[in-house]
C-alpha cells in the first residue's frame, strides 16, 4: 500500500496537550508521517518523555 498520500514531510505541526494520552499519540503519529512536531503540555517531565520517544523513533 502506498502511504505517500499521508506524507507530512516539510510540514510543521504544533500539538497542544501532548502530555496527555491522545495528544502524545497524535504527536507521535504526526512525527511518524514526517512532520516536524512541536509539543506543549502542562507536565514538563512527561513532555520530555514524549519528545525522547519521538526522537528514538526517528522523528
CSV table of C-alpha atoms in Angstrom, one decimal:
chain,number,residue,atom,x,y,z
A,1,UNK,CA,0.0,0.0,0.0
A,2,UNK,CA,1.4,3.4,-0.9
A,3,UNK,CA,1.2,5.8,2.0
A,4,UNK,CA,2.8,8.8,0.3
A,5,UNK,CA,-0.6,10.5,0.3
A,6,UNK,CA,-0.3,10.7,4.1
A,7,UNK,CA,3.2,12.2,4.0
A,8,UNK,CA,3.8,15.3,6.0
A,9,UNK,CA,7.4,15.8,5.1
A,10,UNK,CA,8.2,19.5,5.0
A,11,UNK,CA,5.3,20.4,7.3
A,12,UNK,CA,5.3,21.6,10.9
A,13,UNK,CA,2.8,20.6,13.5
A,14,UNK,CA,2.2,22.1,16.9
A,15,UNK,CA,0.4,19.7,19.3
A,16,UNK,CA,-1.1,21.2,22.5
A,17,UNK,CA,-1.9,18.7,25.2
A,18,UNK,CA,0.9,16.4,24.1
A,19,UNK,CA,1.4,15.3,27.7
A,20,UNK,CA,-1.9,13.6,27.7
A,21,UNK,CA,-2.7,10.2,26.1
A,22,UNK,CA,-4.4,11.5,23.0
A,23,UNK,CA,-2.1,14.4,22.4
A,24,UNK,CA,1.0,12.3,22.8
A,25,UNK,CA,-0.3,9.7,20.4
A,26,UNK,CA,-1.1,12.5,17.9
A,27,UNK,CA,2.4,13.9,18.2
A,28,UNK,CA,3.9,10.5,17.6
A,29,UNK,CA,1.7,9.9,14.6
A,30,UNK,CA,2.5,13.2,13.0
A,31,UNK,CA,6.2,12.7,13.5
A,32,UNK,CA,5.9,9.2,12.0
A,33,UNK,CA,4.2,10.8,9.0
A,34,UNK,CA,7.3,13.0,8.5
A,35,UNK,CA,6.2,16.3,10.2
A,36,UNK,CA,8.4,18.4,12.4
A,37,UNK,CA,6.5,18.4,15.7
A,38,UNK,CA,6.4,20.9,18.5
A,39,UNK,CA,4.8,19.7,21.7
A,40,UNK,CA,3.1,21.6,24.5
A,41,UNK,CA,1.7,20.3,27.8
A,42,UNK,CA,1.3,21.1,31.4
A,43,UNK,CA,3.8,18.4,32.7
A,44,UNK,CA,7.4,19.2,31.7
A,45,UNK,CA,8.7,15.7,32.7
A,46,UNK,CA,6.1,14.0,30.5
A,47,UNK,CA,6.7,16.4,27.6
A,48,UNK,CA,10.4,15.4,27.7
A,49,UNK,CA,9.5,11.8,27.7
A,50,UNK,CA,7.2,12.2,24.7
A,51,UNK,CA,10.0,14.1,22.9
A,52,UNK,CA,12.5,11.4,23.7
A,53,UNK,CA,10.1,8.7,22.3
A,54,UNK,CA,9.6,10.7,19.1
A,55,UNK,CA,13.4,11.2,18.7
A,56,UNK,CA,14.0,7.5,19.4
A,57,UNK,CA,11.5,6.6,16.6
A,58,UNK,CA,13.5,8.8,14.2
A,59,UNK,CA,11.4,11.9,14.4
